Amino acid sequence: MTKNKKLIIYELNEVPKKVFNFYSDTHLNSSFNKLRNHAVCFETKTEDFGHLSPWITWPSLHRGINNTKHEISNLGQNLEKVNIDYPAIWEILSLASIKVGLFGCLHSYPMPKNISDYSFYVPDTFAAGPECFPSKFSDFQKFNLEMVGVNSRNVSSQINLRSAIKFLKACPKLGLTLNTFGKISNQIVSEFFNKDRLVRRRTSQVQLAFDFFFKELNFSKPDISFFFTNHVASSMHRYWPSIFPLDYDDLKFDPQWRQRWEDEIPFTIKETNEQLQKLMQLVDKNKGYKLIILSSMGQAAVQDSEKIENQILITNLNKLMDYIGINKENWTPHLGMQPLQVVTIKIDEELKKLNKIDNIKINGNQISLEKIGEREYLFSLDVKNQKNIKIMDGNTEVVPSNIGIDIVHLQDAAGSNAYHIPEGICIIYDGLNDKNIDGKWRKISTLDIAPSILNYFGLSKPAYMQQGFSI
């Protein structure tokens, strides 16, 4: 066991320095502002190439190597080879007898073979199965995966009652607090009076997850723990114009829309602020912990953004696959984020049937098909603001419901109004000791983080990693 302080890694997906400072400036008594005054702050930069997405930049951060080497580009990829060549930081630590606790980190499924060496392990919300360690978390994970499946573009009020009841029975033992129970109860009630509040269910899942993580953190006391959350990133994508209207050269969002959604980003950050407050109190009182807040990249305004009333999307992948002639038993779907869909084709003879996709046009647009692994394929369709839908297979018109493609009306008329930029944050909090704190934001690469953690625990880093810095 390490003699160093234990590390708590809070993975705050896609939050940039601008948003961190925005909340700090407007909430002077917040945990954010306390961090700004009493922590070492870095602005990070990812060294990945091409299109940036969290399922690319987080593996780079976790593995200390960029995407030209690890070649992870999407959810649902087979990670068997890359986990051998460039293992994630938690795998290296665990094999070196460092106790690890993990909750929700991207690309953390399937579970490691040495799972009993971990303190706890709850894979990400796009996992192909609900397995967790210890198994008491599996009912939560099953419920979580089901919610992700029905909330991929709009937030749905649909709930699998059987899974929900089974999960709710386990909640008290998992660590559900009265505070969170109250928040979720208020959330459900608020939806009856204001249907816009339905979008906040994305944060409800994080509230539950953090309760469970925090209880397990205090119970098992791992040497290093990881907690991932996407709820702020999700709101920034959609509602950036409501709080940063001056970021747009030609603002196409009317005052009514901005006023309607202006509370959503602050709402998600407020939840993060409360979670960080609990972690910082643990650091302050225990003296045996350090807290690190990370994002693998950030977001910024997308110029020429406009309201998106609807999108044409693949809404029923089963029907699409059936239409092109691939039998259900010969392919496997993976959880993903609309407009992306990932499948694994099990039988080589079925691969040629994917060519039928090339003949299909939706309002003149083709479905994008990309091979991302040995048998993994990515479908993408993203056609916006259409009054009707016309699908042609060559010269034959196809009824949309027969092929699983339809117009989806967006509840908030929000698309990607902010999108990914290379710059993120790394904030290291070691209590209220403010020596060496000068208020400056230093600059580091996200590839410095994994080797720095290995250095911290006195472990040799692989030759492909950078030198890192002192944590």
CSV table of C-alpha atoms in Angstrom, one decimal:
chain,number,residue,atom,x,y,z
A,1,MET,CA,0.0,0.0,0.0
A,2,THR,CA,1.2,3.4,-0.9
A,3,LYS,CA,2.4,5.8,1.8
A,4,ASN,CA,1.2,8.8,-0.3
A,5,LYS,CA,-2.1,10.5,0.2
A,6,LYS,CA,-4.9,8.8,-1.5
A,7,LEU,CA,-6.1,10.3,-4.8
A,8,ILE,CA,-9.7,11.1,-5.8
A,9,ILE,CA,-10.1,11.7,-9.5
A,10,TYR,CA,-13.3,13.5,-10.4
A,11,GLU,CA,-13.7,13.4,-14.2
A,12,LEU,CA,-15.8,16.4,-15.1
A,13,ASN,CA,-16.3,15.8,-18.8
A,14,GLU,CA,-15.6,18.6,-21.3
A,15,VAL,CA,-15.7,21.5,-18.8
A,16,PRO,CA,-13.3,24.2,-19.9
A,17,LYS,CA,-11.6,27.0,-18.0
A,18,LYS,CA,-14.2,29.5,-19.2
A,19,VAL,CA,-17.1,27.7,-17.6
A,20,PHE,CA,-15.1,27.0,-14.4
A,21,ASN,CA,-14.4,30.8,-14.1
A,22,PHE,CA,-18.0,31.7,-15.0
A,23,TYR,CA,-19.3,29.8,-12.0
A,24,SER,CA,-16.5,31.0,-9.8
A,25,ASP,CA,-17.1,34.6,-10.7
A,26,THR,CA,-20.8,34.4,-10.1
A,27,HIS,CA,-20.8,32.3,-7.0
A,28,LEU,CA,-18.0,33.6,-4.7
A,29,ASN,CA,-18.9,31.2,-1.9
A,30,SER,CA,-18.8,28.1,-4.2
A,31,SER,CA,-16.5,25.2,-4.1
A,32,PHE,CA,-15.4,26.3,-7.6
A,33,ASN,CA,-14.2,29.6,-6.3
A,34,LYS,CA,-12.5,27.9,-3.3
A,35,LEU,CA,-10.6,25.7,-5.7
A,36,ARG,CA,-9.6,28.7,-7.8
A,37,ASN,CA,-8.1,30.3,-4.6
A,38,HIS,CA,-6.6,27.2,-2.9
A,39,ALA,CA,-5.7,24.7,-5.7
A,40,VAL,CA,-3.1,24.3,-8.4
A,41,CYS,CA,-4.9,25.0,-11.7
A,42,PHE,CA,-3.8,23.7,-15.1
A,43,GLU,CA,-5.3,24.2,-18.5
A,44,THR,CA,-4.8,21.0,-20.3
A,45,LYS,CA,-4.6,20.3,-24.1
A,46,THR,CA,-5.3,17.0,-25.8
A,47,GLU,CA,-2.8,15.9,-28.4
A,48,ASP,CA,-5.3,13.9,-30.3
A,49,PHE,CA,-5.7,14.4,-34.1
A,50,GLY,CA,-8.8,14.8,-36.2
A,51,HIS,CA,-12.3,14.8,-34.8
A,52,LEU,CA,-12.4,15.2,-31.1
A,53,SER,CA,-14.9,13.3,-28.9
A,54,PRO,CA,-14.8,12.0,-25.3
A,55,TRP,CA,-14.4,8.4,-26.4
A,56,ILE,CA,-11.2,9.5,-28.1
A,57,THR,CA,-9.7,12.0,-25.6
A,58,TRP,CA,-10.4,10.1,-22.4
A,59,PRO,CA,-8.6,7.0,-23.6
A,60,SER,CA,-5.7,9.2,-24.5
A,61,LEU,CA,-5.7,10.7,-21.0
A,62,HIS,CA,-6.1,7.3,-19.3
A,63,ARG,CA,-3.5,5.6,-21.4
A,64,GLY,CA,-0.9,8.3,-21.8
A,65,ILE,CA,-0.8,8.0,-25.6
A,66,ASN,CA,-2.8,9.8,-28.3
A,67,ASN,CA,-5.3,8.4,-30.8
A,68,THR,CA,-2.8,7.8,-33.5
A,69,LYS,CA,-1.5,5.0,-31.3
A,70,HIS,CA,-4.5,3.7,-29.3
A,71,GLU,CA,-6.8,4.0,-32.3
A,72,ILE,CA,-9.9,4.1,-30.1
A,73,SER,CA,-12.4,6.3,-32.0
A,74,ASN,CA,-15.9,5.2,-30.8
A,75,LEU,CA,-18.0,3.5,-28.2
A,76,GLY,CA,-18.5,-0.2,-28.6
A,77,GLN,CA,-15.1,-1.0,-30.0
A,78,ASN,CA,-13.3,-4.2,-29.1
A,79,LEU,CA,-10.5,-3.1,-26.7
A,80,GLU,CA,-8.8,-6.5,-26.2
A,81,LYS,CA,-5.7,-5.6,-28.1
A,82,VAL,CA,-5.3,-2.0,-27.0
A,83,ASN,CA,-5.7,-3.0,-23.4
A,84,ILE,CA,-2.6,-5.2,-23.8
A,85,ASP,CA,-0.6,-2.7,-25.8
A,86,TYR,CA,-1.6,0.5,-24.0
A,87,PRO,CA,-3.5,-0.4,-20.8
A,88,ALA,CA,-5.6,2.1,-19.0
A,89,ILE,CA,-4.0,3.7,-15.9
A,90,TRP,CA,-6.3,1.8,-13.5
A,91,GLU,CA,-5.2,-1.5,-15.0
A,92,ILE,CA,-1.5,-0.6,-14.5
A,93,LEU,CA,-2.1,0.5,-10.9
A,94,SER,CA,-4.2,-2.5,-10.0
A,95,LEU,CA,-1.6,-5.0,-11.3
A,96,ALA,CA,1.0,-3.1,-9.1
A,97,SER,CA,-1.1,-3.8,-6.0
A,98,ILE,CA,-2.5,-0.2,-5.8
A,99,LYS,CA,-6.1,-0.4,-4.6
A,100,VAL,CA,-8.4,1.2,-7.2
A,101,GLY,CA,-12.0,2.2,-7.1
A,102,LEU,CA,-13.7,3.1,-10.4
A,103,PHE,CA,-17.2,4.5,-11.2
A,104,GLY,CA,-18.3,5.2,-14.7
A,105,CYS,CA,-15.0,5.9,-16.6
A,106,LEU,CA,-15.4,5.7,-20.4
A,107,HIS,CA,-14.2,2.5,-22.0
A,108,SER,CA,-14.0,0.6,-18.6
A,109,TYR,CA,-16.0,-2.4,-19.9
A,110,PRO,CA,-15.5,-5.3,-19.9
A,111,MET,CA,-14.4,-5.6,-16.3
A,112,PRO,CA,-10.7,-6.6,-15.7
A,113,LYS,CA,-9.8,-10.2,-15.2
A,114,ASN,CA,-8.3,-9.4,-11.8
A,115,ILE,CA,-11.5,-7.7,-10.6
A,116,SER,CA,-11.3,-9.0,-7.1
A,117,ASP,CA,-8.1,-6.9,-6.7
A,118,TYR,CA,-10.2,-3.7,-7.0
A,119,SER,CA,-12.0,-1.9,-4.2
A,120,PHE,CA,-15.0,-1.4,-6.5
A,121,TYR,CA,-15.7,-1.2,-10.2
A,122,VAL,CA,-18.8,0.2,-11.9
A,123,PRO,CA,-18.2,0.4,-15.7
A,124,ASP,CA,-19.4,3.3,-17.9
A,125,THR,CA,-23.0,3.8,-18.9
A,126,PHE,CA,-22.4,2.5,-22.4
A,127,ALA,CA,-21.3,-0.9,-21.1
A,128,ALA,CA,-22.6,-4.0,-23.0
A,129,GLY,CA,-23.7,-5.6,-19.7
A,130,PRO,CA,-24.7,-4.7,-16.1
A,131,GLU,CA,-21.8,-6.6,-14.4
A,132,CYS,CA,-20.2,-4.6,-11.5
A,133,PHE,CA,-17.9,-5.3,-8.6
A,134,PRO,CA,-19.2,-5.8,-6.0
A,135,SER,CA,-22.3,-7.2,-7.5
A,136,LYS,CA,-24.6,-5.1,-5.3
A,137,PHE,CA,-24.2,-2.3,-7.9
A,138,SER,CA,-25.5,-4.4,-10.8
A,139,ASP,CA,-29.2,-3.5,-10.3
A,140,PHE,CA,-28.2,0.1,-10.4
A,141,GLN,CA,-26.1,-0.4,-13.5
A,142,LYS,CA,-28.9,-2.3,-15.3
A,143,PHE,CA,-31.3,0.5,-14.5
A,144,ASN,CA,-28.7,3.1,-15.6
A,145,LEU,CA,-28.1,1.3,-18.9
A,146,GLU,CA,-31.8,1.2,-19.6
A,147,MET,CA,-32.2,4.9,-19.0
A,148,VAL,CA,-29.3,5.7,-21.3
A,149,GLY,CA,-31.0,3.6,-24.0
A,150,VAL,CA,-34.2,5.5,-23.9
A,151,ASN,CA,-32.7,9.0,-23.4
A,152,SER,CA,-30.1,9.1,-26.2
A,153,ARG,CA,-31.5,12.3,-27.9
A,154,ASN,CA,-34.5,13.5,-26.0
A,155,VAL,CA,-35.1,12.7,-22.4
A,156,SER,CA,-37.9,10.3,-22.0
A,157,SER,CA,-40.3,9.9,-19.1
A,158,GLN,CA,-40.4,6.2,-19.9
A,159,ILE,CA,-39.2,3.9,-17.0
A,160,ASN,CA,-39.0,0.1,-16.8
A,161,LEU,CA,-41.0,-0.3,-13.6
A,162,ARG,CA,-39.6,-3.8,-12.8
A,163,SER,CA,-36.0,-2.6,-13.0
A,164,ALA,CA,-36.8,0.6,-11.2
A,165,ILE,CA,-38.5,-1.2,-8.3
A,166,LYS,CA,-35.7,-3.7,-8.0
A,167,PHE,CA,-33.1,-0.9,-8.1
A,168,LEU,CA,-35.0,1.3,-5.6
A,169,LYS,CA,-35.1,-1.5,-3.0
A,170,ALA,CA,-31.3,-1.6,-3.2
A,171,CYS,CA,-30.8,2.2,-3.0
A,172,PRO,CA,-30.6,2.6,0.8
A,173,LYS,CA,-27.9,0.0,1.2
A,174,LEU,CA,-25.9,1.5,-1.8
A,175,GLY,CA,-25.8,4.9,-0.1
A,176,LEU,CA,-28.8,6.9,-1.3
A,177,THR,CA,-28.9,10.0,0.9
A,178,LEU,CA,-32.1,11.8,2.1
A,179,ASN,CA,-30.8,14.9,0.3
A,180,THR,CA,-30.7,13.1,-3.1
A,181,PHE,CA,-34.0,11.4,-2.4
A,182,GLY,CA,-35.5,14.8,-1.9
A,183,LYS,CA,-33.9,16.2,-5.1
A,184,ILE,CA,-35.3,13.3,-7.2
A,185,SER,CA,-38.7,13.5,-5.6
A,186,ASN,CA,-38.8,17.3,-6.4
A,187,GLN,CA,-37.6,16.5,-9.9
A,188,ILE,CA,-40.5,14.1,-10.6
A,189,VAL,CA,-43.0,16.6,-9.1
A,190,SER,CA,-41.6,19.5,-11.1
A,191,GLU,CA,-42.1,17.6,-14.3
A,192,PHE,CA,-45.9,17.7,-13.8
A,193,PHE,CA,-45.9,21.5,-13.7
A,194,ASN,CA,-43.2,22.2,-16.2
A,195,LYS,CA,-42.4,19.6,-18.9
A,196,ASP,CA,-39.1,21.5,-19.7
A,197,ARG,CA,-37.8,20.1,-16.4
A,198,LEU,CA,-37.7,16.6,-17.9
A,199,VAL,CA,-34.3,17.5,-19.4
A,200,ARG,CA,-32.9,17.5,-15.8
A,201,ARG,CA,-33.2,13.8,-15.5
A,202,ARG,CA,-29.8,13.5,-17.0
A,203,THR,CA,-28.5,15.0,-13.8
A,204,SER,CA,-30.7,12.7,-11.6
A,205,GLN,CA,-28.7,9.8,-12.7
A,206,VAL,CA,-25.4,11.5,-11.7
A,207,GLN,CA,-26.9,12.4,-8.3
A,208,LEU,CA,-27.6,8.7,-7.6
A,209,ALA,CA,-24.2,7.6,-8.9
A,210,PHE,CA,-22.3,10.1,-6.8
A,211,ASP,CA,-24.1,9.0,-3.6
A,212,PHE,CA,-23.1,5.4,-4.3
A,213,PHE,CA,-19.6,6.3,-5.2
A,214,PHE,CA,-19.1,8.5,-2.1
A,215,LYS,CA,-20.4,5.8,0.3
A,216,GLU,CA,-18.1,3.2,-1.3
A,217,LEU,CA,-15.2,5.6,-1.3
A,218,ASN,CA,-15.5,6.1,2.5
A,219,PHE,CA,-16.1,2.4,3.1
A,220,SER,CA,-13.4,0.7,1.0
A,221,LYS,CA,-10.9,3.6,1.1
A,222,PRO,CA,-9.0,2.8,-2.2
A,223,ASP,CA,-5.6,4.3,-2.9
A,224,ILE,CA,-7.0,6.0,-6.0
A,225,SER,CA,-10.6,6.3,-7.1
A,226,PHE,CA,-12.2,7.6,-10.3
A,227,PHE,CA,-15.7,9.1,-10.8
A,228,PHE,CA,-16.9,10.2,-14.2
A,229,THR,CA,-19.8,12.6,-14.9
A,230,ASN,CA,-21.2,13.9,-18.2
A,231,HIS,CA,-24.1,16.0,-17.0
A,232,VAL,CA,-22.5,19.4,-17.3
A,233,ALA,CA,-21.1,18.6,-20.8
A,234,SER,CA,-24.6,17.6,-21.9
A,235,SER,CA,-26.1,20.9,-20.9
A,236,MET,CA,-23.2,22.9,-22.3
A,237,HIS,CA,-23.7,21.4,-25.8
A,238,ARG,CA,-27.3,22.4,-25.8
A,239,TYR,CA,-27.7,25.6,-23.8
A,240,TRP,CA,-24.4,27.5,-24.3
A,241,PRO,CA,-26.1,30.4,-26.1
A,242,SER,CA,-28.3,31.0,-23.1
A,243,ILE,CA,-25.4,32.1,-20.8
A,244,PHE,CA,-22.7,33.0,-23.4
A,245,PRO,CA,-24.7,34.8,-26.1
A,246,LEU,CA,-21.8,37.2,-26.9
A,247,ASP,CA,-19.7,34.2,-28.1
A,248,TYR,CA,-21.7,34.1,-31.3
A,249,ASP,CA,-20.9,36.4,-34.2
A,250,ASP,CA,-24.5,36.0,-35.5
A,251,LEU,CA,-26.7,34.9,-32.6
A,252,LYS,CA,-29.7,33.0,-34.0
A,253,PHE,CA,-31.4,32.2,-30.6
A,254,ASP,CA,-34.2,34.6,-29.7
A,255,PRO,CA,-34.5,36.0,-26.1
A,256,GLN,CA,-37.5,33.8,-25.4
A,257,TRP,CA,-35.4,30.6,-26.0
A,258,ARG,CA,-32.5,31.9,-24.0
A,259,GLN,CA,-34.6,32.9,-21.1
A,260,ARG,CA,-36.4,29.5,-21.2
A,261,TRP,CA,-33.2,27.5,-20.9
A,262,GLU,CA,-30.8,29.9,-19.1
A,263,ASP,CA,-30.9,28.0,-15.8
A,264,GLU,CA,-29.9,24.6,-17.2
A,265,ILE,CA,-26.1,25.0,-17.3
A,266,PRO,CA,-26.0,26.7,-13.8
A,267,PHE,CA,-28.3,23.9,-12.5
A,268,THR,CA,-25.8,21.2,-13.6
A,269,ILE,CA,-22.8,23.1,-12.3
A,270,LYS,CA,-24.6,23.6,-9.0
A,271,GLU,CA,-24.8,19.8,-8.6
A,272,THR,CA,-21.1,19.4,-9.4
A,273,ASN,CA,-20.3,22.2,-6.9
A,274,GLU,CA,-22.2,20.3,-4.2
A,275,GLN,CA,-20.4,17.0,-5.1
A,276,LEU,CA,-17.0,18.7,-5.0
A,277,GLN,CA,-17.9,20.3,-1.7
A,278,LYS,CA,-18.3,16.9,-0.2
A,279,LEU,CA,-15.0,15.7,-1.6
A,280,MET,CA,-13.2,18.8,-0.5
A,281,GLN,CA,-14.5,18.4,3.0
A,282,LEU,CA,-13.2,14.9,3.0
A,283,VAL,CA,-9.8,16.3,1.9
A,284,ASP,CA,-9.9,19.0,4.6
A,285,LYS,CA,-10.9,16.8,7.5
A,286,ASN,CA,-9.1,13.6,6.7
A,287,LYS,CA,-5.7,15.0,5.6
A,288,GLY,CA,-5.1,11.7,3.8
A,289,TYR,CA,-6.5,12.6,0.4
A,290,LYS,CA,-5.8,14.8,-2.6
A,291,LEU,CA,-8.6,15.7,-5.0
A,292,ILE,CA,-8.0,16.1,-8.8
A,293,ILE,CA,-10.7,17.5,-11.1
A,294,LEU,CA,-10.1,16.6,-14.7
A,295,SER,CA,-11.6,17.2,-18.2
A,296,SER,CA,-10.0,15.5,-21.2
A,297,MET,CA,-10.9,18.5,-23.4
A,298,GLY,CA,-13.4,21.4,-23.3
A,299,GLN,CA,-16.2,23.0,-25.2
A,300,ALA,CA,-16.7,26.4,-26.9
A,301,ALA,CA,-19.4,28.1,-29.0
A,302,VAL,CA,-20.1,26.7,-32.5
A,303,GLN,CA,-20.6,29.6,-34.9
A,304,ASP,CA,-23.7,29.6,-37.1
A,305,SER,CA,-25.6,27.5,-34.6
A,306,GLU,CA,-29.3,27.7,-34.9
A,307,LYS,CA,-32.4,26.2,-33.3
A,308,ILE,CA,-33.0,22.6,-34.3
A,309,GLU,CA,-36.7,21.8,-34.2
A,310,ASN,CA,-36.2,18.2,-35.4
A,311,GLN,CA,-33.7,15.6,-36.7
A,312,ILE,CA,-34.1,12.6,-38.9
A,313,LEU,CA,-32.5,9.8,-37.0
A,314,ILE,CA,-32.2,6.0,-36.9
A,315,THR,CA,-34.9,5.3,-34.3
A,316,ASN,CA,-35.1,1.6,-34.6
A,317,LEU,CA,-31.9,-0.2,-35.4
A,318,ASN,CA,-33.6,-3.6,-35.5
A,319,LYS,CA,-35.8,-2.5,-38.4
A,320,LEU,CA,-32.9,-1.1,-40.3
A,321,MET,CA,-30.8,-4.2,-39.9
A,322,ASP,CA,-33.8,-6.4,-40.8
A,323,TYR,CA,-34.4,-4.2,-43.9
A,324,ILE,CA,-30.9,-4.8,-45.3
A,325,GLY,CA,-31.2,-8.5,-44.6
A,326,ILE,CA,-29.0,-9.1,-41.6
A,327,ASN,CA,-30.6,-11.6,-39.2
A,328,LYS,CA,-30.9,-10.5,-35.5
A,329,GLU,CA,-28.8,-13.4,-34.3
A,330,ASN,CA,-25.9,-12.3,-36.5
A,331,TRP,CA,-25.3,-8.8,-35.1
A,332,THR,CA,-25.1,-7.1,-31.7
A,333,PRO,CA,-26.0,-3.5,-30.9
A,334,HIS,CA,-24.0,-1.3,-28.6
A,335,LEU,CA,-25.2,1.7,-26.5
A,336,GLY,CA,-24.3,4.9,-28.1
A,337,MET,CA,-25.2,8.6,-28.4
A,338,GLN,CA,-27.5,9.8,-31.2
A,339,PRO,CA,-27.0,10.3,-34.1
A,340,LEU,CA,-24.4,7.5,-33.8
A,341,GLN,CA,-25.2,3.8,-33.7
A,342,VAL,CA,-22.5,1.0,-33.3
A,343,VAL,CA,-23.0,-2.7,-34.2
A,344,THR,CA,-20.9,-5.8,-34.2
A,345,ILE,CA,-21.4,-8.1,-37.2
A,346,LYS,CA,-20.8,-11.7,-36.0
A,347,ILE,CA,-20.8,-13.5,-39.3
A,348,ASP,CA,-18.4,-12.6,-42.1
A,349,GLU,CA,-20.9,-13.7,-44.8
A,350,GLU,CA,-23.3,-11.0,-43.5
A,351,LEU,CA,-20.8,-8.1,-44.0
A,352,LYS,CA,-21.5,-7.7,-47.7
A,353,LYS,CA,-25.2,-6.9,-46.9
A,354,LEU,CA,-24.0,-3.6,-45.4
A,355,ASN,CA,-23.4,-2.4,-48.9
A,356,LYS,CA,-27.2,-2.0,-49.3
A,357,ILE,CA,-26.9,1.0,-47.1
A,358,ASP,CA,-25.2,2.9,-50.0
A,359,ASN,CA,-28.5,2.7,-52.0
A,360,ILE,CA,-30.6,4.3,-49.3
A,361,LYS,CA,-31.2,8.1,-49.3
A,362,ILE,CA,-33.2,10.0,-46.8
A,363,ASN,CA,-34.2,13.4,-48.1
A,364,GLY,CA,-31.3,13.1,-50.4
A,365,ASN,CA,-28.8,12.2,-47.7
A,366,GLN,CA,-27.0,8.9,-47.2
A,367,ILE,CA,-26.5,7.0,-44.0
A,368,SER,CA,-22.8,7.2,-43.1
A,369,LEU,CA,-21.2,3.8,-42.5
A,370,GLU,CA,-17.7,3.5,-41.0
A,371,LYS,CA,-15.7,0.4,-40.1
A,372,ILE,CA,-14.2,1.1,-36.6
A,373,GLY,CA,-12.9,-2.4,-35.7
A,374,GLU,CA,-12.5,-5.9,-37.0
A,375,ARG,CA,-16.3,-6.4,-37.1
A,376,GLU,CA,-17.5,-3.1,-35.5
A,377,TYR,CA,-19.4,-0.6,-37.7
A,378,LEU,CA,-20.7,2.9,-37.0
A,379,PHE,CA,-23.9,4.1,-38.5
A,380,SER,CA,-24.6,7.9,-38.5
A,381,LEU,CA,-27.5,9.9,-39.8
A,382,ASP,CA,-28.0,13.5,-38.9
A,383,VAL,CA,-30.5,15.5,-41.1
A,384,LYS,CA,-32.0,18.6,-39.4
A,385,ASN,CA,-35.1,20.8,-39.6
A,386,GLN,CA,-37.1,18.9,-42.2
A,387,LYS,CA,-40.9,19.3,-42.7
A,388,ASN,CA,-41.3,15.8,-44.0
A,389,ILE,CA,-39.3,12.6,-44.7
A,390,LYS,CA,-38.8,10.8,-48.0
A,391,ILE,CA,-36.7,7.6,-48.1
A,392,MET,CA,-35.6,6.1,-51.4
A,393,ASP,CA,-33.9,2.7,-51.9
A,394,GLY,CA,-32.7,3.2,-55.4
A,395,ASN,CA,-35.9,4.0,-57.3
A,396,THR,CA,-38.2,2.5,-54.7
A,397,GLU,CA,-39.8,4.7,-52.0
A,398,VAL,CA,-39.7,3.1,-48.6
A,399,VAL,CA,-42.1,3.8,-45.7
A,400,PRO,CA,-40.1,5.2,-42.9
A,401,SER,CA,-41.6,3.0,-40.2
A,402,ASN,CA,-40.5,-0.1,-42.2
A,403,ILE,CA,-36.8,0.9,-42.1
A,404,GLY,CA,-36.6,2.4,-38.6
A,405,ILE,CA,-35.9,6.0,-39.6
A,406,ASP,CA,-38.1,8.9,-38.5
A,407,ILE,CA,-38.3,12.6,-37.7
A,408,VAL,CA,-37.6,13.2,-34.0
A,409,HIS,CA,-38.9,16.5,-32.6
A,410,LEU,CA,-36.5,18.0,-30.1
A,411,GLN,CA,-37.9,19.0,-26.8
A,412,ASP,CA,-35.5,22.0,-26.4
A,413,ALA,CA,-34.7,22.8,-30.1
A,414,ALA,CA,-31.1,22.5,-29.1
A,415,GLY,CA,-28.3,20.8,-31.1
A,416,SER,CA,-24.6,21.1,-30.6
A,417,ASN,CA,-24.5,24.8,-29.9
A,418,ALA,CA,-21.1,24.3,-28.2
A,419,TYR,CA,-18.6,21.6,-29.3
A,420,HIS,CA,-15.3,20.1,-28.4
A,421,ILE,CA,-12.1,22.1,-28.2
A,422,PRO,CA,-8.6,20.7,-27.2
A,423,GLU,CA,-8.4,22.7,-24.0
A,424,GLY,CA,-9.6,21.3,-20.7
A,425,ILE,CA,-8.8,21.6,-17.0
A,426,CYS,CA,-6.7,19.8,-14.3
A,427,ILE,CA,-7.2,21.1,-10.8
A,428,ILE,CA,-5.3,19.6,-7.8
A,429,TYR,CA,-6.7,20.4,-4.4
A,430,ASP,CA,-4.6,19.4,-1.3
A,431,GLY,CA,-6.6,21.2,1.4
A,432,LEU,CA,-6.6,24.9,2.5
A,433,ASN,CA,-2.8,25.1,2.4
A,434,ASP,CA,-2.4,27.8,-0.2
A,435,LYS,CA,1.4,28.0,-0.3
A,436,ASN,CA,2.7,28.0,-3.9
A,437,ILE,CA,-0.7,29.0,-5.1
A,438,ASP,CA,-0.3,32.1,-7.3
A,439,GLY,CA,-3.6,32.1,-9.1
A,440,LYS,CA,-2.1,31.3,-12.5
A,441,TRP,CA,-3.3,28.7,-14.9
A,442,ARG,CA,-0.3,26.6,-16.0
A,443,LYS,CA,-0.5,24.6,-19.3
A,444,ILE,CA,0.1,20.9,-19.6
A,445,SER,CA,-0.8,18.1,-22.0
A,446,THR,CA,-3.5,15.5,-21.1
A,447,LEU,CA,-0.8,12.9,-21.9
A,448,ASP,CA,1.1,14.2,-18.8
A,449,ILE,CA,-1.6,13.0,-16.4
A,450,ALA,CA,-1.2,9.2,-16.6
A,451,PRO,CA,2.6,9.2,-16.1
A,452,SER,CA,2.2,11.7,-13.3
A,453,ILE,CA,-0.1,9.4,-11.4
A,454,LEU,CA,2.3,6.5,-11.9
A,455,ASN,CA,5.2,8.7,-10.7
A,456,TYR,CA,3.1,9.6,-7.7
A,457,PHE,CA,2.7,6.0,-6.6
A,458,GLY,CA,6.4,5.3,-7.3
A,459,LEU,CA,5.8,3.1,-10.3
A,460,SER,CA,7.8,2.9,-13.5
A,461,LYS,CA,6.0,4.3,-16.5
A,462,PRO,CA,5.9,2.6,-19.9
A,463,ALA,CA,8.4,3.9,-22.4
A,464,TYR,CA,5.7,5.3,-24.6
A,465,MET,CA,4.5,7.8,-21.9
A,466,GLN,CA,5.7,11.3,-21.4
A,467,GLN,CA,7.6,12.4,-18.3
A,468,GLY,CA,4.7,13.9,-16.5
A,469,PHE,CA,4.8,16.4,-13.6
A,470,SER,CA,4.7,16.4,-9.8
A,471,ILE,CA,1.2,15.9,-8.3
